[in-house]
PDB file of C-alpha atoms in Angstrom:
ATOM      1  CA  ASN A   1      16.241 -37.857  18.804  1.00  0.00           C
ATOM      2  CA  VAL A   2      13.864 -37.050  15.931  1.00  0.00           C
ATOM      3  CA  LYS A   3      11.036 -39.027  17.594  1.00  0.00           C
ATOM      4  CA  GLU A   4      10.931 -36.434  20.337  1.00  0.00           C
ATOM      5  CA  LEU A   5      10.279 -33.601  17.843  1.00  0.00           C
ATOM      6  CA  THR A   6       7.141 -34.870  16.144  1.00  0.00           C
ATOM      7  CA  ASN A   7       3.863 -36.593  16.924  1.00  0.00           C
ATOM      8  CA  TYR A   8       3.907 -38.340  13.543  1.00  0.00           C
ATOM      9  CA  PRO A   9       5.281 -41.875  13.119  1.00  0.00           C
ATOM     10  CA  ILE A  10       8.850 -42.303  11.857  1.00  0.00           C
ATOM     11  CA  LEU A  11       8.586 -44.793   8.992  1.00  0.00           C
ATOM     12  CA  SER A  12      12.099 -44.733   7.618  1.00  0.00           C
ATOM     13  CA  SER A  13      15.594 -43.313   7.866  1.00  0.00           C
ATOM     14  CA  LYS A  14      16.985 -41.162   5.054  1.00  0.00           C
ATOM     15  CA  SER A  15      18.910 -44.110   3.656  1.00  0.00           C
ATOM     16  CA  ASN A  16      15.709 -46.045   2.948  1.00  0.00           C
ATOM     17  CA  ILE A  17      13.368 -43.197   2.089  1.00  0.00           C
ATOM     18  CA  ILE A  18      12.774 -44.090  -1.568  1.00  0.00           C
ATOM     19  CA  GLU A  19      11.869 -47.721  -0.896  1.00  0.00           C
ATOM     20  CA  THR A  20       9.527 -46.664   1.916  1.00  0.00           C
ATOM     21  CA  SER A  21       7.926 -44.063  -0.385  1.00  0.00           C
ATOM     22  CA  LYS A  22       7.264 -46.750  -3.004  1.00  0.00           C
ATOM     23  CA  GLN A  23       5.782 -49.019  -0.330  1.00  0.00           C
ATOM     24  CA  TYR A  24       3.262 -46.338   0.722  1.00  0.00           C
ATOM     25  CA  ASN A  25       2.651 -45.033  -2.839  1.00  0.00           C
ATOM     26  CA  VAL A  26       4.083 -41.609  -1.967  1.00  0.00           C
ATOM     27  CA  SER A  27       3.897 -39.106  -4.842  1.00  0.00           C
ATOM     28  CA  ASP A  28       5.719 -36.172  -3.237  1.00  0.00           C
ATOM     29  CA  ILE A  29       8.600 -35.915  -0.796  1.00  0.00           C
ATOM     30  CA  TYR A  30       9.006 -32.661   1.149  1.00  0.00           C
ATOM     31  CA  SER A  31      12.374 -32.010   2.736  1.00  0.00           C
ATOM     32  CA  THR A  32      13.235 -29.308   5.271  1.00  0.00           C
ATOM     33  CA  ILE A  33      16.879 -30.374   4.920  1.00  0.00           C
ATOM     34  CA  THR A  34      18.562 -28.589   2.006  1.00  0.00           C
ATOM     35  CA  PRO A  35      21.509 -29.941   0.011  1.00  0.00           C
ATOM     36  CA  GLU A  36      23.652 -27.154   1.466  1.00  0.00           C
ATOM     37  CA  GLN A  37      23.004 -28.595   4.922  1.00  0.00           C
ATOM     38  CA  GLU A  38      23.561 -32.204   3.906  1.00  0.00           C
ATOM     39  CA  VAL A  39      25.164 -33.202   0.604  1.00  0.00           C
ATOM     40  CA  GLY A  40      23.421 -36.600   0.695  1.00  0.00           C
ATOM     41  CA  ILE A  41      20.138 -34.895  -0.216  1.00  0.00           C
ATOM     42  CA  TYR A  42      21.395 -34.614  -3.823  1.00  0.00           C
ATOM     43  CA  LYS A  43      21.491 -38.405  -4.085  1.00  0.00           C
ATOM     44  CA  ILE A  44      17.960 -38.724  -2.678  1.00  0.00           C
ATOM     45  CA  ILE A  45      16.745 -36.164  -5.262  1.00  0.00           C
ATOM     46  CA  GLU A  46      18.245 -38.252  -8.069  1.00  0.00           C
ATOM     47  CA  GLN A  47      16.681 -41.438  -6.666  1.00  0.00           C
ATOM     48  CA  ALA A  48      13.309 -39.701  -6.353  1.00  0.00           C
ATOM     49  CA  ASP A  49      13.478 -38.625  -9.995  1.00  0.00           C
ATOM     50  CA  GLN A  50      14.245 -42.202 -11.032  1.00  0.00           C
ATOM     51  CA  ALA A  51      11.253 -43.414  -9.011  1.00  0.00           C
ATOM     52  CA  CYS A  52       8.961 -40.713 -10.525  1.00  0.00           C
ATOM     53  CA  ILE A  53       8.487 -39.124  -7.117  1.00  0.00           C
ATOM     54  CA  HIS A  54       8.421 -35.331  -6.862  1.00  0.00           C
ATOM     55  CA  PHE A  55      11.058 -33.997  -4.484  1.00  0.00           C
ATOM     56  CA  ARG A  56      10.335 -30.587  -2.976  1.00  0.00           C
ATOM     57  CA  LEU A  57      12.495 -28.453  -0.700  1.00  0.00           C
ATOM     58  CA  ILE A  58      11.061 -26.348   2.135  1.00  0.00           C
ATOM     59  CA  PRO A  59      13.636 -23.711   3.110  1.00  0.00           C
ATOM     60  CA  ASP A  60      13.531 -22.598   6.727  1.00  0.00           C
ATOM     61  CA  LEU A  61      13.808 -18.808   6.655  1.00  0.00           C
ATOM     62  CA  SER A  62      12.328 -18.165  10.079  1.00  0.00           C
ATOM     63  CA  PHE A  63      15.788 -17.506  11.539  1.00  0.00           C
ATOM     64  CA  PHE A  64      16.271 -14.566   9.170  1.00  0.00           C
ATOM     65  CA  ILE A  65      12.713 -13.339   8.432  1.00  0.00           C
ATOM     66  CA  LYS A  66      10.071 -13.122  11.163  1.00  0.00           C
ATOM     67  CA  ARG A  67       7.071 -12.479   8.888  1.00  0.00           C
ATOM     68  CA  SER A  68       5.168 -13.998   5.982  1.00  0.00           C
ATOM     69  CA  ILE A  69       6.939 -13.805   2.618  1.00  0.00           C
ATOM     70  CA  HIS A  70       5.990 -14.109  -1.039  1.00  0.00           C
ATOM     71  CA  ILE A  71       7.925 -15.696  -3.874  1.00  0.00           C
ATOM     72  CA  GLU A  72       8.195 -13.938  -7.231  1.00  0.00           C
ATOM     73  CA  TYR A  73      10.283 -14.784 -10.274  1.00  0.00           C
ATOM     74  CA  LEU A  74      12.759 -12.571 -12.109  1.00  0.00           C
ATOM     75  CA  ARG A  75      12.800 -14.653 -15.273  1.00  0.00           C
ATOM     76  CA  ASP A  76      13.894 -18.006 -13.816  1.00  0.00           C
ATOM     77  CA  ILE A  77      15.302 -16.617 -10.561  1.00  0.00           C
ATOM     78  CA  PRO A  78      13.089 -17.004  -7.452  1.00  0.00           C
ATOM     79  CA  VAL A  79      12.930 -13.800  -5.432  1.00  0.00           C
ATOM     80  CA  LEU A  80      11.563 -13.549  -1.903  1.00  0.00           C
ATOM     81  CA  THR A  81       9.560 -10.423  -1.085  1.00  0.00           C
ATOM     82  CA  LEU A  82       8.289  -9.355   2.324  1.00  0.00           C
ATOM     83  CA  ARG A  83       4.786  -8.464   1.100  1.00  0.00           C
ATOM     84  CA  ASP A  84       2.498  -9.053  -1.839  1.00  0.00           C
ATOM     85  CA  GLU A  85       2.043  -5.842  -3.855  1.00  0.00           C
ATOM     86  CA  PRO A  86      -0.540  -6.142  -6.654  1.00  0.00           C
ATOM     87  CA  LEU A  87       0.615  -2.855  -8.222  1.00  0.00           C
ATOM     88  CA  ALA A  88       4.119  -4.268  -8.646  1.00  0.00           C
ATOM     89  CA  GLU A  89       2.695  -5.990 -11.754  1.00  0.00           C
ATOM     90  CA  ALA A  90       2.797  -3.809 -14.879  1.00  0.00           C
ATOM     91  CA  GLY A  91      -0.653  -4.955 -16.043  1.00  0.00           C
ATOM     92  CA  ASN A  92      -2.285  -3.845 -12.799  1.00  0.00           C
ATOM     93  CA  ARG A  93      -0.529  -0.477 -12.942  1.00  0.00           C
ATOM     94  CA  ILE A  94      -1.685   0.111 -16.532  1.00  0.00           C
ATOM     95  CA  ARG A  95      -5.302  -0.760 -15.727  1.00  0.00           C
ATOM     96  CA  LYS A  96      -5.284   1.505 -12.664  1.00  0.00           C
ATOM     97  CA  ARG A  97      -3.766   4.362 -14.671  1.00  0.00           C
ATOM     98  CA  LEU A  98      -6.381   4.015 -17.420  1.00  0.00           C
ATOM     99  CA  PHE A  99      -9.101   4.075 -14.754  1.00  0.00           C
ATOM    100  CA  ASP A 100      -7.550   7.226 -13.253  1.00  0.00           C
ATOM    101  CA  ILE A 101      -7.343   8.979 -16.630  1.00  0.00           C
ATOM    102  CA  ALA A 102     -10.928   8.126 -17.567  1.00  0.00           C
ATOM    103  CA  ILE A 103     -12.437   9.305 -14.264  1.00  0.00           C
ATOM    104  CA  SER A 104     -10.289  12.433 -13.965  1.00  0.00           C
ATOM    105  CA  LEU A 105     -11.054  13.509 -17.555  1.00  0.00           C
ATOM    106  CA  PHE A 106     -14.776  13.056 -16.914  1.00  0.00           C
ATOM    107  CA  VAL A 107     -14.617  15.152 -13.729  1.00  0.00           C
ATOM    108  CA  ILE A 108     -12.468  17.887 -15.295  1.00  0.00           C
ATOM    109  CA  ILE A 109     -14.675  18.216 -18.396  1.00  0.00           C
ATOM    110  CA  PHE A 110     -18.121  17.905 -16.838  1.00  0.00           C
ATOM    111  CA  ILE A 111     -17.620  19.199 -13.258  1.00  0.00           C
ATOM    112  CA  LEU A 112     -14.478  21.295 -12.818  1.00  0.00           C
ATOM    113  CA  SER A 113     -15.195  23.197 -16.056  1.00  0.00           C
ATOM    114  CA  TRP A 114     -18.043  25.031 -14.268  1.00  0.00           C
ATOM    115  CA  LEU A 115     -17.120  24.408 -10.604  1.00  0.00           C
ATOM    116  CA  ILE A 116     -13.812  26.308 -10.809  1.00  0.00           C
ATOM    117  CA  PRO A 117     -15.342  29.577 -12.120  1.00  0.00           C
ATOM    118  CA  VAL A 118     -18.364  29.435  -9.759  1.00  0.00           C
ATOM    119  CA  LEU A 119     -16.579  28.340  -6.587  1.00  0.00           C
ATOM    120  CA  GLY A 120     -13.531  30.397  -7.458  1.00  0.00           C
ATOM    121  CA  LEU A 121     -15.625  33.575  -7.594  1.00  0.00           C
ATOM    122  CA  LEU A 122     -17.243  32.760  -4.229  1.00  0.00           C
ATOM    123  CA  ILE A 123     -13.828  32.101  -2.640  1.00  0.00           C
ATOM    124  CA  TYR A 124     -12.514  35.396  -4.000  1.00  0.00           C
ATOM    125  CA  ILE A 125     -15.522  37.297  -2.620  1.00  0.00           C
ATOM    126  CA  ASP A 126     -15.374  35.513   0.773  1.00  0.00           C
ATOM    127  CA  SER A 127     -11.743  36.305   1.578  1.00  0.00           C
ATOM    128  CA  LYS A 128      -8.680  37.873   0.021  1.00  0.00           C
ATOM    129  CA  GLY A 129      -6.181  35.505  -1.528  1.00  0.00           C
ATOM    130  CA  PRO A 130      -5.781  32.978  -4.359  1.00  0.00           C
ATOM    131  CA  ILE A 131      -8.564  30.621  -5.438  1.00  0.00           C
ATOM    132  CA  PHE A 132      -6.331  27.562  -5.171  1.00  0.00           C
ATOM    133  CA  PHE A 133      -4.126  26.444  -2.307  1.00  0.00           C
ATOM    134  CA  ILE A 134      -1.169  24.469  -3.695  1.00  0.00           C
ATOM    135  CA  GLN A 135       0.843  22.708  -1.024  1.00  0.00           C
ATOM    136  CA  GLN A 136       3.881  20.466  -1.348  1.00  0.00           C
ATOM    137  CA  ARG A 137       2.886  16.958  -0.265  1.00  0.00           C
ATOM    138  CA  THR A 138       4.715  13.637  -0.171  1.00  0.00           C
ATOM    139  CA  GLY A 139       4.038  11.488  -3.232  1.00  0.00           C
ATOM    140  CA  LYS A 140       5.092   8.162  -4.691  1.00  0.00           C
ATOM    141  CA  ASP A 141       8.652   7.090  -3.825  1.00  0.00           C
ATOM    142  CA  ASN A 142       8.767   9.969  -1.314  1.00  0.00           C
ATOM    143  CA  LYS A 143       8.930  12.580  -4.103  1.00  0.00           C
ATOM    144  CA  SER A 144       7.084  15.827  -3.397  1.00  0.00           C
ATOM    145  CA  PHE A 145       4.449  17.382  -5.653  1.00  0.00           C
ATOM    146  CA  GLY A 146       2.105  20.364  -5.566  1.00  0.00           C
ATOM    147  CA  CYS A 147      -1.245  19.097  -4.243  1.00  0.00           C
ATOM    148  CA  ILE A 148      -4.047  21.361  -5.537  1.00  0.00           C
ATOM    149  CA  LYS A 149      -7.049  22.283  -3.389  1.00  0.00           C
ATOM    150  CA  PHE A 150      -9.659  25.023  -3.367  1.00  0.00           C
ATOM    151  CA  ARG A 151      -8.503  27.468  -0.682  1.00  0.00           C
ATOM    152  CA  SER A 152     -10.631  27.001   2.437  1.00  0.00           C
ATOM    153  CA  MET A 153      -8.573  29.055   4.913  1.00  0.00           C
ATOM    154  CA  LYS A 154      -7.434  32.601   5.313  1.00  0.00           C
ATOM    155  CA  VAL A 155      -3.913  33.098   4.033  1.00  0.00           C
ATOM    156  CA  ASN A 156      -1.692  32.239   7.017  1.00  0.00           C
ATOM    157  CA  GLU A 157       1.939  31.443   7.807  1.00  0.00           C
ATOM    158  CA  GLU A 158       1.118  28.097   9.477  1.00  0.00           C
ATOM    159  CA  ALA A 159      -0.460  26.519   6.387  1.00  0.00           C
ATOM    160  CA  ASN A 160       2.531  24.242   5.738  1.00  0.00           C
ATOM    161  CA  SER A 161       3.179  23.218   9.331  1.00  0.00           C
ATOM    162  CA  LEU A 162      -0.091  23.090  11.261  1.00  0.00           C
ATOM    163  CA  GLN A 163      -2.676  20.397  10.469  1.00  0.00           C
ATOM    164  CA  ALA A 164      -6.275  21.551  10.046  1.00  0.00           C
ATOM    165  CA  THR A 165      -8.789  20.729  12.782  1.00  0.00           C
ATOM    166  CA  ARG A 166     -12.580  20.473  12.713  1.00  0.00           C
ATOM    167  CA  ASN A 167     -13.233  23.964  14.117  1.00  0.00           C
ATOM    168  CA  ASP A 168     -10.057  25.575  12.889  1.00  0.00           C
ATOM    169  CA  VAL A 169     -10.146  29.353  13.403  1.00  0.00           C
ATOM    170  CA  ARG A 170      -8.280  29.792  10.112  1.00  0.00           C
ATOM    171  CA  LEU A 171     -11.273  28.520   8.121  1.00  0.00           C
ATOM    172  CA  THR A 172     -13.281  31.046   6.157  1.00  0.00           C
ATOM    173  CA  ARG A 173     -17.081  30.961   6.222  1.00  0.00           C
ATOM    174  CA  LEU A 174     -17.169  29.326   2.786  1.00  0.00           C
ATOM    175  CA  GLY A 175     -14.113  27.229   3.625  1.00  0.00           C
ATOM    176  CA  ALA A 176     -15.899  25.444   6.468  1.00  0.00           C
ATOM    177  CA  PHE A 177     -18.604  24.395   3.995  1.00  0.00           C
ATOM    178  CA  ILE A 178     -16.323  23.218   1.187  1.00  0.00           C
ATOM    179  CA  ARG A 179     -14.193  21.211   3.623  1.00  0.00           C
ATOM    180  CA  ARG A 180     -17.264  19.603   5.182  1.00  0.00           C
ATOM    181  CA  THR A 181     -18.539  18.615   1.714  1.00  0.00           C
ATOM    182  CA  ASN A 182     -15.021  17.744   0.425  1.00  0.00           C
ATOM    183  CA  LEU A 183     -15.431  20.191  -2.459  1.00  0.00           C
ATOM    184  CA  ASP A 184     -11.977  21.537  -1.635  1.00  0.00           C
ATOM    185  CA  GLU A 185     -10.460  18.250  -2.847  1.00  0.00           C
ATOM    186  CA  PHE A 186     -11.928  18.348  -6.381  1.00  0.00           C
ATOM    187  CA  PRO A 187      -8.959  20.126  -8.057  1.00  0.00           C
ATOM    188  CA  GLN A 188      -6.855  17.071  -7.188  1.00  0.00           C
ATOM    189  CA  PHE A 189      -8.373  15.397 -10.245  1.00  0.00           C
ATOM    190  CA  ILE A 190      -5.901  17.625 -12.113  1.00  0.00           C
ATOM    191  CA  ASN A 191      -3.102  16.003 -10.089  1.00  0.00           C
ATOM    192  CA  VAL A 192      -4.520  12.612 -11.075  1.00  0.00           C
ATOM    193  CA  LEU A 193      -4.525  13.476 -14.774  1.00  0.00           C
ATOM    194  CA  LYS A 194      -0.915  14.691 -14.456  1.00  0.00           C
ATOM    195  CA  GLY A 195       0.041  11.314 -12.950  1.00  0.00           C
ATOM    196  CA  GLU A 196       1.006  12.721  -9.547  1.00  0.00           C
ATOM    197  CA  MET A 197      -1.936  11.124  -7.738  1.00  0.00           C
ATOM    198  CA  SER A 198      -4.458   8.331  -8.168  1.00  0.00           C
ATOM    199  CA  ILE A 199      -8.196   8.273  -7.515  1.00  0.00           C
ATOM    200  CA  VAL A 200      -7.631   5.792  -4.671  1.00  0.00           C
ATOM    201  CA  GLY A 201      -4.514   5.453  -2.554  1.00  0.00           C
ATOM    202  CA  PRO A 202      -2.955   6.600   0.712  1.00  0.00           C
ATOM    203  CA  ARG A 203      -3.792  10.249   1.343  1.00  0.00           C
ATOM    204  CA  PRO A 204      -0.836  12.599   0.675  1.00  0.00           C
ATOM    205  CA  HIS A 205       0.623  14.088   3.840  1.00  0.00           C
ATOM    206  CA  MET A 206       2.445  17.334   4.415  1.00  0.00           C
ATOM    207  CA  ILE A 207       6.188  16.827   4.029  1.00  0.00           C
ATOM    208  CA  CYS A 208       6.846  17.785   7.651  1.00  0.00           C
ATOM    209  CA  HIS A 209       4.371  15.157   8.864  1.00  0.00           C
ATOM    210  CA  THR A 210       5.894  12.446   6.665  1.00  0.00           C
ATOM    211  CA  ASP A 211       9.346  13.275   8.048  1.00  0.00           C
ATOM    212  CA  MET A 212       8.081  13.242  11.634  1.00  0.00           C
ATOM    213  CA  TYR A 213       5.936  10.102  11.613  1.00  0.00           C
ATOM    214  CA  SER A 214       8.413   8.080   9.558  1.00  0.00           C
ATOM    215  CA  LYS A 215      10.774   8.412  12.537  1.00  0.00           C
ATOM    216  CA  LEU A 216       8.112   7.454  15.090  1.00  0.00           C
ATOM    217  CA  ILE A 217       6.207   4.625  13.358  1.00  0.00           C
ATOM    218  CA  SER A 218       7.777   1.469  11.933  1.00  0.00           C
ATOM    219  CA  GLU A 219       6.963   0.711   8.248  1.00  0.00           C
ATOM    220  CA  TYR A 220       5.463   4.180   7.818  1.00  0.00           C
ATOM    221  CA  MET A 221       7.256   4.812   4.514  1.00  0.00           C
ATOM    222  CA  ILE A 222       5.786   1.691   2.895  1.00  0.00           C
ATOM    223  CA  ARG A 223       2.694   3.769   2.112  1.00  0.00           C
ATOM    224  CA  GLN A 224       4.907   5.873  -0.182  1.00  0.00           C
ATOM    225  CA  PHE A 225       5.379   2.916  -2.532  1.00  0.00           C
ATOM    226  CA  LEU A 226       2.042   3.931  -4.099  1.00  0.00           C
ATOM    227  CA  LYS A 227       0.727   7.128  -5.622  1.00  0.00           C
ATOM    228  CA  PRO A 228      -1.307   9.078  -3.076  1.00  0.00           C
ATOM    229  CA  GLY A 229      -5.054   9.135  -3.617  1.00  0.00           C
ATOM    230  CA  ILE A 230      -7.915  11.616  -3.559  1.00  0.00           C
ATOM    231  CA  THR A 231      -9.564   9.066  -1.314  1.00  0.00           C
ATOM    232  CA  GLY A 232      -8.175   5.977   0.384  1.00  0.00           C
ATOM    233  CA  TRP A 233      -8.973   2.929   2.470  1.00  0.00           C
ATOM    234  CA  ALA A 234      -7.632   4.607   5.603  1.00  0.00           C
ATOM    235  CA  GLN A 235      -9.489   7.848   4.934  1.00  0.00           C
ATOM    236  CA  VAL A 236     -12.937   6.283   4.526  1.00  0.00           C
ATOM    237  CA  ASN A 237     -12.472   4.104   7.620  1.00  0.00           C
ATOM    238  CA  GLU A 238     -10.910   6.594  10.025  1.00  0.00           C
ATOM    239  CA  GLU A 239     -11.549  10.112  11.259  1.00  0.00           C
ATOM    240  CA  TYR A 240      -8.910  12.807  11.698  1.00  0.00           C
ATOM    241  CA  ALA A 241      -5.632  11.520  13.134  1.00  0.00           C
ATOM    242  CA  PHE A 242      -4.090  13.689  15.840  1.00  0.00           C
ATOM    243  CA  GLU A 243      -2.565  11.226  18.311  1.00  0.00           C
ATOM    244  CA  LEU A 244       0.272   8.830  17.502  1.00  0.00           C
ATOM    245  CA  GLU A 245      -2.016   5.815  17.947  1.00  0.00           C
ATOM    246  CA  ASP A 246      -4.457   7.335  15.452  1.00  0.00           C
ATOM    247  CA  HIS A 247      -1.676   7.502  12.870  1.00  0.00           C
ATOM    248  CA  ARG A 248      -0.645   3.917  13.604  1.00  0.00           C
ATOM    249  CA  ARG A 249      -4.216   2.761  13.047  1.00  0.00           C
ATOM    250  CA  LYS A 250      -4.489   4.698   9.796  1.00  0.00           C
ATOM    251  CA  LEU A 251      -1.162   3.237   8.657  1.00  0.00           C
ATOM    252  CA  GLU A 252      -2.546  -0.287   9.149  1.00  0.00           C
ATOM    253  CA  ARG A 253      -5.379   0.625   6.758  1.00  0.00           C
ATOM    254  CA  ASP A 254      -2.916   2.024   4.221  1.00  0.00           C
ATOM    255  CA  LEU A 255      -0.743  -1.100   4.401  1.00  0.00           C
ATOM    256  CA  TYR A 256      -3.836  -3.251   3.940  1.00  0.00           C
ATOM    257  CA  TYR A 257      -4.477  -1.353   0.705  1.00  0.00           C
ATOM    258  CA  VAL A 258      -0.854  -1.794  -0.418  1.00  0.00           C
ATOM    259  CA  ARG A 259      -1.219  -5.583  -0.025  1.00  0.00           C
ATOM    260  CA  HIS A 260      -4.804  -6.051  -1.230  1.00  0.00           C
ATOM    261  CA  ARG A 261      -5.381  -3.353  -3.850  1.00  0.00           C
ATOM    262  CA  SER A 262      -7.809  -4.450  -6.573  1.00  0.00           C
ATOM    263  CA  PRO A 263     -10.342  -2.777  -8.927  1.00  0.00           C
ATOM    264  CA  THR A 264     -13.116  -4.042  -6.639  1.00  0.00           C
ATOM    265  CA  LEU A 265     -11.504  -2.469  -3.560  1.00  0.00           C
ATOM    266  CA  ASP A 266     -10.990   0.788  -5.471  1.00  0.00           C
ATOM    267  CA  LEU A 267     -14.679   0.908  -6.389  1.00  0.00           C
ATOM    268  CA  GLN A 268     -15.674   0.039  -2.835  1.00  0.00           C
TER     269      GLN A 268
END
């Protein structure tokens, strides 16, 4: 009995819905019953059109999808998506890319042009090895790229498998300083100019860590829908992540950025 399913008054049966709508000056009819469920709905739609009453269908997708959804249009075809992604729109991607190019060019011309020779010489004097440390990291669409950093550690065989810690014994004297001041990250503006990274986005992880945590944490790979960033919403809100719960918390920040990315959030 429908009266047992609602606290609202039942004013009419389906057979008399149009006349009742006219009586109460109804402008819109919302139906949770689709024509596929009951063919008679087609007739009510036609009657509503004749009476200048808007007829709207509310599909019940809760049986199939247990989360909020968004509706987009592929020309005239409605498409349901499981999350809103601002960077799915071409205009937003173009504006973000122009922002990335402008900032990275400024940094490369006015900062890296003198920082690389000066800091590079100090790194060379401090410890034997290359000036730059180029490590394969996970990028957009799970494609790897060479992430460029000033070398802050002694050359070691664990560089591509062991995550750095605060008081890592592999750090050089100068390396501890450039990591603490984030100077080691500055060469990544070259990655940004090349289109491999963005100024703001989820931080790029080592490939082994992406493989590991994608198996342990649900929705982990969603962060790979975007270009990785020099800085990111998770990075500025969280400290180092060592435990599984730390990575889950950081992922929540990354997914927030995926859903809410905007120029204002990037500047923030």
